[in-house]
Tab-separated table of C-alpha atoms in Angstrom:
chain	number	residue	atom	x	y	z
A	1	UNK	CA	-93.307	164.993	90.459
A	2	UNK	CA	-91.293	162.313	89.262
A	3	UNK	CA	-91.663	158.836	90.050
A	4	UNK	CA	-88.799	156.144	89.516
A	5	UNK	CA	-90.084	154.090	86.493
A	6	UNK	CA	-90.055	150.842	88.064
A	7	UNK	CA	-93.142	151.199	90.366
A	8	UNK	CA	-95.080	152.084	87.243
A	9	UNK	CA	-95.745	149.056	86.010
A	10	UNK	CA	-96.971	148.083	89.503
A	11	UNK	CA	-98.817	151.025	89.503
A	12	UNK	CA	-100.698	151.090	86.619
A	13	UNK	CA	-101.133	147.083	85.802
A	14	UNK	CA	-103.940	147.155	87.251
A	15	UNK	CA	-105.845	149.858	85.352
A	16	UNK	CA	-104.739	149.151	81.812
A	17	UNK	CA	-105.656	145.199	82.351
A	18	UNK	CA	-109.089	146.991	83.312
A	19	UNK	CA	-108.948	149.125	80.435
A	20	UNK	CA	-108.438	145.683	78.210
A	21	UNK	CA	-110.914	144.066	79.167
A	22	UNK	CA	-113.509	146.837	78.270
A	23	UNK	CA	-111.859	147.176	75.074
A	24	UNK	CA	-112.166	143.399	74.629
A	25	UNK	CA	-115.658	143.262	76.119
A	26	UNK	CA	-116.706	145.832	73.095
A	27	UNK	CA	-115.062	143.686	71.031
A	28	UNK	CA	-116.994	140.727	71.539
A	29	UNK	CA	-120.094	142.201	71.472
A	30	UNK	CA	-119.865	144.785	68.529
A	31	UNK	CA	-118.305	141.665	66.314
A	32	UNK	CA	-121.239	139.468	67.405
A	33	UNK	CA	-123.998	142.101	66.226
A	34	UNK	CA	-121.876	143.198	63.248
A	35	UNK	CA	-121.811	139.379	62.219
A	36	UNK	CA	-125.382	138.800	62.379
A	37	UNK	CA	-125.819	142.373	60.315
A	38	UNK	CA	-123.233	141.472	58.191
A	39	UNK	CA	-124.649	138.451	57.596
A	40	UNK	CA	-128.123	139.959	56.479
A	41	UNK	CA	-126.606	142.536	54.880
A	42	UNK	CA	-124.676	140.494	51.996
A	43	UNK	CA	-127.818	138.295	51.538
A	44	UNK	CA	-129.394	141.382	50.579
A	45	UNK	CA	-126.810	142.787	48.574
A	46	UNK	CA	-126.817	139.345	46.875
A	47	UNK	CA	-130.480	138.713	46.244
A	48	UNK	CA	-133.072	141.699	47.307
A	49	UNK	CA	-134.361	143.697	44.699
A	50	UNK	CA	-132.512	146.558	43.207
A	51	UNK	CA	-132.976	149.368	45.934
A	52	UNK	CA	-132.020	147.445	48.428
A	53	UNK	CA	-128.782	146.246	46.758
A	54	UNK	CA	-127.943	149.906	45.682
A	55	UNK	CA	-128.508	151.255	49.422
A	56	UNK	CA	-126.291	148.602	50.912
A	57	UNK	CA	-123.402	148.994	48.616
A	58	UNK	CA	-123.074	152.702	49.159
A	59	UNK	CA	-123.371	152.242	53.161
A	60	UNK	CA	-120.704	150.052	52.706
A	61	UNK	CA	-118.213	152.116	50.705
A	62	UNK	CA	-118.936	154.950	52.337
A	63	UNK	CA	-118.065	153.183	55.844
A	64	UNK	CA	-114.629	151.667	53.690
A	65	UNK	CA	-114.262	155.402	52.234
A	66	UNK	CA	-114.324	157.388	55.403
A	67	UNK	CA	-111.415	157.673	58.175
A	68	UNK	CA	-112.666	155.426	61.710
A	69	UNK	CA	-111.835	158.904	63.428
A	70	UNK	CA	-114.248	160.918	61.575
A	71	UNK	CA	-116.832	158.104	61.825
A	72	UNK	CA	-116.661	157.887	65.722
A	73	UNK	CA	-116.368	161.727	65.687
A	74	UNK	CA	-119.250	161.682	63.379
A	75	UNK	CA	-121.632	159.828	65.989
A	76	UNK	CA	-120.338	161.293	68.888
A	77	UNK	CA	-119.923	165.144	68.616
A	78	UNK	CA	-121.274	165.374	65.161
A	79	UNK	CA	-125.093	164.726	66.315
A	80	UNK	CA	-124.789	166.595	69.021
A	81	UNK	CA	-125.379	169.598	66.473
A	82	UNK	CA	-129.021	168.003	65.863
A	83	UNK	CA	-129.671	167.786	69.729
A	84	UNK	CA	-128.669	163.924	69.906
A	85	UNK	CA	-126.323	162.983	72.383
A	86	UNK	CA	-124.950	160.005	72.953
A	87	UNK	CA	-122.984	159.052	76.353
A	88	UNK	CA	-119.338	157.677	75.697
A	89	UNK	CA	-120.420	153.644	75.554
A	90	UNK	CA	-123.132	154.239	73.214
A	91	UNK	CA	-121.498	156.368	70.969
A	92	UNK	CA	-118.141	153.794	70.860
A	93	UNK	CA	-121.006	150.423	70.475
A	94	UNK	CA	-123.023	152.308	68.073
A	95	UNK	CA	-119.593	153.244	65.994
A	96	UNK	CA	-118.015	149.648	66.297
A	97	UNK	CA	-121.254	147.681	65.195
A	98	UNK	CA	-122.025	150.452	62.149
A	99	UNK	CA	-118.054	149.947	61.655
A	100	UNK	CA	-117.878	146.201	61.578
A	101	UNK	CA	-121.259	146.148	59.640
A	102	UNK	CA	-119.840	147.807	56.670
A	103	UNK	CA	-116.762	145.070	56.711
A	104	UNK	CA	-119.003	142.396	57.726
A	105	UNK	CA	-121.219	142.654	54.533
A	106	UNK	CA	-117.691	142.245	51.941
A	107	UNK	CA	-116.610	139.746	54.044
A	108	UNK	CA	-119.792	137.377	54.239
A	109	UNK	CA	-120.486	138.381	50.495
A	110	UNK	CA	-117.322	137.222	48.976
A	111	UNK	CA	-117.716	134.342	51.354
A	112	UNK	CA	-120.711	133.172	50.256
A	113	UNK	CA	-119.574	134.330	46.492
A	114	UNK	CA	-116.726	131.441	47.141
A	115	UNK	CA	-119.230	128.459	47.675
A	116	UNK	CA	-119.055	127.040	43.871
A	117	UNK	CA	-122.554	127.273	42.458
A	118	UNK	CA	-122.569	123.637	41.933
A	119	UNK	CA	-123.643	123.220	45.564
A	120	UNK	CA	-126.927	125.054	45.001
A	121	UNK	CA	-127.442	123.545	41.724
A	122	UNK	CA	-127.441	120.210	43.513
A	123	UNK	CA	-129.329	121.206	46.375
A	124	UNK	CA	-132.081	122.444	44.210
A	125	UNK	CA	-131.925	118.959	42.044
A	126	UNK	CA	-132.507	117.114	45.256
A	127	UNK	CA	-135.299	119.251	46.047
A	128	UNK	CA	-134.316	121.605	49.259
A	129	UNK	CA	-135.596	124.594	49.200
A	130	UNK	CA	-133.919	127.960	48.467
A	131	UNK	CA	-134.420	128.461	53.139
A	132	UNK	CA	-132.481	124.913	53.850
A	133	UNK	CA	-130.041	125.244	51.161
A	134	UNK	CA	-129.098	128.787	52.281
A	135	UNK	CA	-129.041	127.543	56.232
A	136	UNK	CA	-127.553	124.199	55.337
A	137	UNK	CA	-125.667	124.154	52.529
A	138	UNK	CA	-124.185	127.297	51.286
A	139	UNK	CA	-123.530	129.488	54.765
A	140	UNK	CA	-121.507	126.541	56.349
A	141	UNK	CA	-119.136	126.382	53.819
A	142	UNK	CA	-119.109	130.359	53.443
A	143	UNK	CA	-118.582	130.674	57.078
A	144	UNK	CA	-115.494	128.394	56.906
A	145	UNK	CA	-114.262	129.967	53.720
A	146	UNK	CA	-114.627	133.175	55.495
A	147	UNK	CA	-112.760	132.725	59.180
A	148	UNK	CA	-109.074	133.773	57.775
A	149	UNK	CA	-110.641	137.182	56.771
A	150	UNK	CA	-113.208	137.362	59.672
A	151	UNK	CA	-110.424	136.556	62.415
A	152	UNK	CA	-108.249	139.636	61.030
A	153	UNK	CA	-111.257	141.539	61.107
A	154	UNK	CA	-111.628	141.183	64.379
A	155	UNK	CA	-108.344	141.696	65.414
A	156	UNK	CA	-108.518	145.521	63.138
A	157	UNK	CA	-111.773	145.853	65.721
A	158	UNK	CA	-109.696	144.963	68.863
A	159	UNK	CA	-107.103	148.157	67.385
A	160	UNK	CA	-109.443	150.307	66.436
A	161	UNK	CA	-110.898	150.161	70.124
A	162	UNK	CA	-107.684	152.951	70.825
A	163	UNK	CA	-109.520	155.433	69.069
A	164	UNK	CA	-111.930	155.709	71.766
A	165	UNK	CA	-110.445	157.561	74.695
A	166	UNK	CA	-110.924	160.497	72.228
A	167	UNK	CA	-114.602	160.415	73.239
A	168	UNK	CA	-113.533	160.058	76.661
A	169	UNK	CA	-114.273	156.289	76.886
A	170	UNK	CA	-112.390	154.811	80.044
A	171	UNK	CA	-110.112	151.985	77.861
A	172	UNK	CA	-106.559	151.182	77.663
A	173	UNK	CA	-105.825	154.042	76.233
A	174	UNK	CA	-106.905	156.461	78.303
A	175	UNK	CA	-105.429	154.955	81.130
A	176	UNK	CA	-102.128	155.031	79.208
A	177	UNK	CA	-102.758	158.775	78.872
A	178	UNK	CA	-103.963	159.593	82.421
A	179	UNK	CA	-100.984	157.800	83.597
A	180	UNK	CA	-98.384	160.064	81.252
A	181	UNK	CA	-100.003	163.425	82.557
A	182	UNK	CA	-99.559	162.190	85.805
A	183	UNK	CA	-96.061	160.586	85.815
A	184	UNK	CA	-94.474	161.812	82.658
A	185	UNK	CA	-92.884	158.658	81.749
A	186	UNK	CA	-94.793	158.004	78.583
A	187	UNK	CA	-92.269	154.991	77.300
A	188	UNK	CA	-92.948	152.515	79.984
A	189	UNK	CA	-96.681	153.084	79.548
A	190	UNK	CA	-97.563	152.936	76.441
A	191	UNK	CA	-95.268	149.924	76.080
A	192	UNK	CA	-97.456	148.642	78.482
A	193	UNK	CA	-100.040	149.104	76.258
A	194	UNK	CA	-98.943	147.858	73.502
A	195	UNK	CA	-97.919	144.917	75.101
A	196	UNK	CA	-101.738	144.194	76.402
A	197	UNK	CA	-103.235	144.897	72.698
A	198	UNK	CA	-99.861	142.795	71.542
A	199	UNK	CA	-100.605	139.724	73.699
A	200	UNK	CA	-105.144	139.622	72.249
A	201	UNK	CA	-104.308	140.084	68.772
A	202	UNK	CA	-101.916	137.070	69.117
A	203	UNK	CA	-104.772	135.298	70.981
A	204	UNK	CA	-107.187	136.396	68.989
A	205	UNK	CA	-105.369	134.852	65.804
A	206	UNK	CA	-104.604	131.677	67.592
A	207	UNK	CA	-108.138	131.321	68.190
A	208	UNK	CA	-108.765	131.784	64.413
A	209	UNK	CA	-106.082	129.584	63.072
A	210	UNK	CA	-107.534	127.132	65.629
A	211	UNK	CA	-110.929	127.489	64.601
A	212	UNK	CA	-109.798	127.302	60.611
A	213	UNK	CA	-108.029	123.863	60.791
A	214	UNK	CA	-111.402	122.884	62.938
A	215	UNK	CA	-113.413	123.564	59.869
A	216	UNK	CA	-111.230	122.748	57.325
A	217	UNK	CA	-113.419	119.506	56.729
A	218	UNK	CA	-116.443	122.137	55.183
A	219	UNK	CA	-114.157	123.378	52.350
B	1	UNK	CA	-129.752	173.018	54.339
B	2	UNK	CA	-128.810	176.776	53.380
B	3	UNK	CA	-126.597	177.114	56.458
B	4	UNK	CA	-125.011	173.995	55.869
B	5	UNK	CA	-123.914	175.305	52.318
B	6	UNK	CA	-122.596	178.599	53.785
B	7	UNK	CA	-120.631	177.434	56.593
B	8	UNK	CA	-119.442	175.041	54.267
B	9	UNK	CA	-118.050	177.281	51.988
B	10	UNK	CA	-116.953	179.864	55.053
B	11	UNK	CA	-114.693	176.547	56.313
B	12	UNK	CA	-113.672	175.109	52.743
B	13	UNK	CA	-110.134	177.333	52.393
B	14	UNK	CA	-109.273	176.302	56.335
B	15	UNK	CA	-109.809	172.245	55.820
B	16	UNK	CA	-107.933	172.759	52.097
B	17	UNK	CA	-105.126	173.941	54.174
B	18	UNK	CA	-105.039	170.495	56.110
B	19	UNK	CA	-105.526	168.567	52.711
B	20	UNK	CA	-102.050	169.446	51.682
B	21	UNK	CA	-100.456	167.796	55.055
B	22	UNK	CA	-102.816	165.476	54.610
B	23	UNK	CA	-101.095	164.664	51.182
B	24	UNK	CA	-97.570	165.627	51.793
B	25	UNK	CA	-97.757	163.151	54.943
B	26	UNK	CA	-99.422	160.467	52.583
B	27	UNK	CA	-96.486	160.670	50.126
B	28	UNK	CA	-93.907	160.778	51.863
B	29	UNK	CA	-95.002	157.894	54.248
B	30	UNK	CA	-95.770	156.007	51.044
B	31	UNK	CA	-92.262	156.280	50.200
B	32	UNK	CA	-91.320	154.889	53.227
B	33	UNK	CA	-93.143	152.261	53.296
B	34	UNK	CA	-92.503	151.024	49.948
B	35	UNK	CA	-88.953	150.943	50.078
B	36	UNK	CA	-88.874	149.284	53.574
B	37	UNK	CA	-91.379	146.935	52.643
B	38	UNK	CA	-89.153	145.838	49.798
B	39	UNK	CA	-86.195	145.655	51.796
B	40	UNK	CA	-88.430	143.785	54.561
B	41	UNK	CA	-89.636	141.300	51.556
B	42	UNK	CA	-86.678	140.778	50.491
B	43	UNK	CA	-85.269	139.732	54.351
B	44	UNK	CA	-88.503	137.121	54.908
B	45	UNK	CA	-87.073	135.635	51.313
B	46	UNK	CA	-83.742	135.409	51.953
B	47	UNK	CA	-81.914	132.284	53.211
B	48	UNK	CA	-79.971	134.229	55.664
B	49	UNK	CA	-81.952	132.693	58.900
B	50	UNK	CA	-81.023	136.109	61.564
B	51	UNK	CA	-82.600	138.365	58.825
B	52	UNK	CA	-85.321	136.290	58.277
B	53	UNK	CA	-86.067	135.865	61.553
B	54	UNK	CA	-85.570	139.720	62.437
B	55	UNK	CA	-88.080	140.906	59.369
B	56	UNK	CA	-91.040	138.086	60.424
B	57	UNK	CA	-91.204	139.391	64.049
B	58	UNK	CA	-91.037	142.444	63.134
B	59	UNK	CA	-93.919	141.734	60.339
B	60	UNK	CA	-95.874	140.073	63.268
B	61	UNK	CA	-95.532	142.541	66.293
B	62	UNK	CA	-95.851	145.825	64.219
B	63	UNK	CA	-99.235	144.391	63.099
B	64	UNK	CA	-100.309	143.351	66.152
B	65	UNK	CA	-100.295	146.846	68.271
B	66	UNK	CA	-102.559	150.026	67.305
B	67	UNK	CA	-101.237	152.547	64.575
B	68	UNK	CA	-101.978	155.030	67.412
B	69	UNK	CA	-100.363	153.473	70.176
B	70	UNK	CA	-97.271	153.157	67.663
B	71	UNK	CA	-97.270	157.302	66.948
B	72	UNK	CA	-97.331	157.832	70.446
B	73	UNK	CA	-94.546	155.848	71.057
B	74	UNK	CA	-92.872	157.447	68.348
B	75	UNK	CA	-93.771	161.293	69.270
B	76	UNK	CA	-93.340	160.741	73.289
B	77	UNK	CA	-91.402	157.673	73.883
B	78	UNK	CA	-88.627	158.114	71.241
B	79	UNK	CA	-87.729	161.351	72.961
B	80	UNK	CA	-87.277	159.943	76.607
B	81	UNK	CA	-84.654	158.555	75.249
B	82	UNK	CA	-83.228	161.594	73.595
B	83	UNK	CA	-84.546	160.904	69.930
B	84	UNK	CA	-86.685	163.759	69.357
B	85	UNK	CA	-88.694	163.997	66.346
B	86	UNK	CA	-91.004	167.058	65.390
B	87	UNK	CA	-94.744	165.805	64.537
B	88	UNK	CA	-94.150	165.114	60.964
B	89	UNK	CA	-91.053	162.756	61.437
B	90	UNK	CA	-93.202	160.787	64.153
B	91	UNK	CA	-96.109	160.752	61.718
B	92	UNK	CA	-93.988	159.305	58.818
B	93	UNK	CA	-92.007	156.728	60.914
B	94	UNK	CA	-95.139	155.596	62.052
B	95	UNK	CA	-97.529	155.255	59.006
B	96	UNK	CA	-94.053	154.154	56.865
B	97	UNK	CA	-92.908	151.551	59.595
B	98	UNK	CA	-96.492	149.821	60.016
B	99	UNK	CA	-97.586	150.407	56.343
B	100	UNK	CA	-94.235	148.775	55.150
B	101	UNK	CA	-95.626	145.504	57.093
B	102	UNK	CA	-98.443	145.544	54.701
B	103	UNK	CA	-96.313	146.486	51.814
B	104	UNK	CA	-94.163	143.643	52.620
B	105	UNK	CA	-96.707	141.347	52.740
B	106	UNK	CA	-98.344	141.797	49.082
B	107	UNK	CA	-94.299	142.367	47.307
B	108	UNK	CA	-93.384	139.078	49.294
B	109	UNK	CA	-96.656	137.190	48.177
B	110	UNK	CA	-96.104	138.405	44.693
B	111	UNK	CA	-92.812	137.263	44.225
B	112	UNK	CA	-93.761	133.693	45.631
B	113	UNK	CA	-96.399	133.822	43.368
B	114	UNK	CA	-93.939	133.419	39.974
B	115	UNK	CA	-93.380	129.994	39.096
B	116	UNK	CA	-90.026	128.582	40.477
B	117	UNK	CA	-89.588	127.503	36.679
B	118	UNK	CA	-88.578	131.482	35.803
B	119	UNK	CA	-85.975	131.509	38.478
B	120	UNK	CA	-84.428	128.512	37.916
B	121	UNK	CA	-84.762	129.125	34.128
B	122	UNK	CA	-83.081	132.222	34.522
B	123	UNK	CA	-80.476	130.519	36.349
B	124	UNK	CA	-79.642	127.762	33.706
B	125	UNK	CA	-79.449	130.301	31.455
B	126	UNK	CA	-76.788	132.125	33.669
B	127	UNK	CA	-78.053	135.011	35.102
B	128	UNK	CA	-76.859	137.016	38.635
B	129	UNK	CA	-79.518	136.740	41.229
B	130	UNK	CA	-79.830	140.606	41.515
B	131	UNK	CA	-80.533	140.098	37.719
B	132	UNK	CA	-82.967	137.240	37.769
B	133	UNK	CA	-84.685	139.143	40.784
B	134	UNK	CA	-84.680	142.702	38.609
B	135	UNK	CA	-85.290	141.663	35.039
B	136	UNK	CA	-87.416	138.021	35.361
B	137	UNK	CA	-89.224	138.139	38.740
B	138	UNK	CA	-90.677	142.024	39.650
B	139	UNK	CA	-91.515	142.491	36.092
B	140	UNK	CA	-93.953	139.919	36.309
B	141	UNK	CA	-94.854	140.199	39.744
B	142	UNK	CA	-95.592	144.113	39.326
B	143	UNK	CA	-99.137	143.568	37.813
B	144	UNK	CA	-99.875	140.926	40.786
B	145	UNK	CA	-98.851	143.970	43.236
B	146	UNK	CA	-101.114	146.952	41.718
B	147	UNK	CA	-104.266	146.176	43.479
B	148	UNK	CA	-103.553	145.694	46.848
B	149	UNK	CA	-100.996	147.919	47.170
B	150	UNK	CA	-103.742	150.682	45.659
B	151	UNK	CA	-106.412	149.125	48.062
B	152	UNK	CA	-103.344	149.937	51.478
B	153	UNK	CA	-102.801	153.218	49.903
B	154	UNK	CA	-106.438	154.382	50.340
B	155	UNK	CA	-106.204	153.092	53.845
B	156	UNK	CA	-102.828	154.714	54.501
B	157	UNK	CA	-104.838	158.109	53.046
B	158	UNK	CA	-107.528	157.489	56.122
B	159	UNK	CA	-105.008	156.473	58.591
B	160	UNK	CA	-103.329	159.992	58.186
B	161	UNK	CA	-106.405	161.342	59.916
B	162	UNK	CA	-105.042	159.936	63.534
B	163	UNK	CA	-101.778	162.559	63.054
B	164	UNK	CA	-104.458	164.819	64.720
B	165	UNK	CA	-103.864	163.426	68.317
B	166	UNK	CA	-100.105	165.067	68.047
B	167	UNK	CA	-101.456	167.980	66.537
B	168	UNK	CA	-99.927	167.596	62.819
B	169	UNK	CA	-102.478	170.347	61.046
B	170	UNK	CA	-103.331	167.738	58.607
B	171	UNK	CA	-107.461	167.717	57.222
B	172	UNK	CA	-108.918	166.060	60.642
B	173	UNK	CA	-106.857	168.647	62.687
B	174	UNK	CA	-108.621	171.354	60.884
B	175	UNK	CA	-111.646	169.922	60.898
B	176	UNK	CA	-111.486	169.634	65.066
B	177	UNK	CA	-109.941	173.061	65.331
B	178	UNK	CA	-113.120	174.248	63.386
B	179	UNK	CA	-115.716	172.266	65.196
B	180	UNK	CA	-114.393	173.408	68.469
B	181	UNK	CA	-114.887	177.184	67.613
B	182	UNK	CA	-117.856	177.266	65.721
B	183	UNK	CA	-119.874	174.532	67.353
B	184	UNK	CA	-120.943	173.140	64.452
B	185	UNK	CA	-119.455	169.778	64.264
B	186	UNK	CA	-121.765	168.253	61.942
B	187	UNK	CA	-121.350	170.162	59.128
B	188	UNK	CA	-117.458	170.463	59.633
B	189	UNK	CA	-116.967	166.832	59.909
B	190	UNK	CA	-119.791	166.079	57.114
B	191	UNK	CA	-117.384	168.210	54.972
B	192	UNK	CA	-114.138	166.501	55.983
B	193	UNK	CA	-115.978	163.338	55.292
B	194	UNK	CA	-116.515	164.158	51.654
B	195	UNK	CA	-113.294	165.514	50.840
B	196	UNK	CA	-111.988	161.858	52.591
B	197	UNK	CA	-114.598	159.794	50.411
B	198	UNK	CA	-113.648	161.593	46.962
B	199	UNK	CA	-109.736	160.744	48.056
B	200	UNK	CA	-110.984	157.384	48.285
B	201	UNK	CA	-112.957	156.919	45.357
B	202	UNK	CA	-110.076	158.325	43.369
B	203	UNK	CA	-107.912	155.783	44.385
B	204	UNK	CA	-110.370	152.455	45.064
B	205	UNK	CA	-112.370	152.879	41.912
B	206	UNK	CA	-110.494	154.766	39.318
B	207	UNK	CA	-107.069	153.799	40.191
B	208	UNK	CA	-108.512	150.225	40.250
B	209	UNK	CA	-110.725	150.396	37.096
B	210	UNK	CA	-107.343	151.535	35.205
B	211	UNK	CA	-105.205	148.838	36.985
B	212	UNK	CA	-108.124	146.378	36.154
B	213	UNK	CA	-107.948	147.295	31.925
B	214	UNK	CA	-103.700	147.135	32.436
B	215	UNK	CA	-104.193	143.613	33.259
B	216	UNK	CA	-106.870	142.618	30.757
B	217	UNK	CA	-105.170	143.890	27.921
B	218	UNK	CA	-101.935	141.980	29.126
B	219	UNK	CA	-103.106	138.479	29.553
């Protein structure tokens, strides 16, 4: 069957904005979970005893050292093997947040690592303890130090959302793909694709350079 | 355990297979990307407004859309309109088109990072641009471009492992095509995942170590 490639983007508008905003959806939520994780996990790679610090580094190169295929492939067929298995969502969430973890945790770290350690120094000489100077004084200024890195992280979460119509997870992607099989025009739709991940990165980095010139009073 | 061991020896010679496309696509696409980086560095320097224009959009769409979405333009779109490329062409047009974005980046960056001083030094002293560009700038901006151009290489290494989707036999391929037949996809893809992480601490941590003592001994 072919069908004049015109009434495809009419056609199939309507599924790939769907597909978008699942992938964004994931997004949001595996970045908010990674940043509180992330978060935790550089304060403990910066000041928990040695065990901790050893165990977080490795998790963290390993999730730099391995492809994001074999990772989600990993969760989501691999434990099958051991009788766990995930459904499609799960498996994608579960990937994302372990994903955006590993980042997170260089991220925050060389964040915090930017605050000069004059700013504790003082904080301690007025007498705030090690809690409020953490909270108050050092992860404001990390935070703002760290949104140019954080908002590309974000948008390499937003991409790497495409990976997950290979565990059958009903995003952008897989619409793109349903609608090839069924109308062999593969140009117009995966144009249209990239135009809907084109259009939130761009917003997404707006949003960040908005959010840096916000806080550039902490720095 | 034991079973592990001996289905991962049983599978070792088939993945080793896909390690070599794995590599040959890594090359090659390296090649690619470094030259057309240059070339795109070069354009976002230049005074010549058209190219400079042309070379930042393309900077800022390329890395705005999936890799994947990009190699499945490449592999399906490109030949609805009668460009036809086998798996490996798409695979290194892809990976060297979006990888020369990054590439472009860190060379561009470098160079900006020599002092105007050297140019116009250079200049007084009557050298051709090609010249002051060849023998004043790159030779000092080289040791500026080592690291992050070894810390894209590992992830151009990982990104090779999406090729899979258009059925390039490269490592992941192999790994799927193993895991499908034998049903056991942990140990397959625990397997691929080590040969991935020794690729990548090859290149992060000894490739960096060396690069680190090149520069220490230098300044």
């Amino acid at each position: 069957m072919h069908i004049p490639i015109l009434t495809i983007p009419r056609l199939y508008a309507g599924v790939i904005a769907q597909g978008a905003v699942k992938d964004l959806a994931l997004t949001v939520v595996s970045t908010i979970v990674s940043f509180i994780l992330g978060t935790l996990g550089a304060a403990g790679r910066l000041y928990g005893p040695w065990l901790v610090k050893t165990v977080i580094y490795w998790y963290v190169e390993i999730i730099r050292g391995l492809p994001a295929i074999l990772q989600l492939f990993i969760i989501y067929f691999g434990f099958t093997q051991w009788g766990i298995d995930f459904s499609p969502l799960t498996a994608a969430l579960i990937w994302l947040v372990a994903y955006g973890t590993g980042y997170g945790v260089e991220i925050f770290r060389s964040g915090i690592m930017e605050v000069p350690h004059g700013q504790s120094e003082a904080a301690a000489a007025l007498g705030l303890s090690r809690r409020t100077t953490m909270l108050r004084i050092i992860l404001p200024q990390a935070y703002a130090a760290m949104l140019p890195p954080l908002t590309s992280f974000v948008v390499l979460q937003l991409k790497n959302t495409t990976l997950l119509y290979l565990v059958g997870y009903a995003d952008i992607m897989y619409q793109a793909r349903l609608g090839t099989d069924a109308t062999e025009q593969p140009g117009i739709l995966y144009l249209m694709a990239a135009l809907a991940y084109l259009i939130m990165s761009l917003a997404i980095g707006r949003l960040g350079y908005r959010l840096e010139r916000r806080t550039a009073a902490y720095r | 355990m034991q079973a592990m061991f001996s289905a991962w020896v049983q599978y070792l010679p088939q993945l080793l297979r896909g390690v070599g496309v794995t590599l040959e696509l890594t090359g090659l696409s390296l090649v690619v990307a470094v030259v057309f980086g240059f070339i795109l560095a070069l354009s976002r320097l230049s005074h010549i407004r058209g190219l400079n224009l042309l070379a930042t959009w393309y900077v800022e769409i390329i890395r705005a859309i999936p890799v994947l979405i990009l190699l499945f333009t490449a592999y399906y779109s490109l030949g609805q309109l009668g460009i036809v490329l086998s798996a490996m062409q798409a695979a290194v047009v892809t990976l060297g088109g979006f990888y020369a974005t990054q590439y472009g980046e860190i060379f561009r960056g470098a160079i900006l990072s020599i002092d105007r001083g050297q140019t116009e030094a250079a200049a007084a002293l009557g050298l051709p641009s090609v010249a002051i560009m060849r023998r004043v700038i790159l030779p000092q901006a080289f040791f500026a471009i080592l690291p992050p151009a070894t810390n894209q290489l590992s992830n151009l290494i990982k990104d090779t492992s999406l090729v899979f989707t258009i059925s390039l036999a490269d490592l992941m391929y192999q790994t799927y095509s193993a895991l499908s037949l034998n049903f056991l996809p942990m140990d397959m893809l625990l397997l691929a995942g080590i040969i991935y992480f020794i690729f990548y601490l090859v290149i992060a941590k000894l490739l960096g170590r060396w690069e680190l003592n090149v520069q220490q001994s230098r300044s």
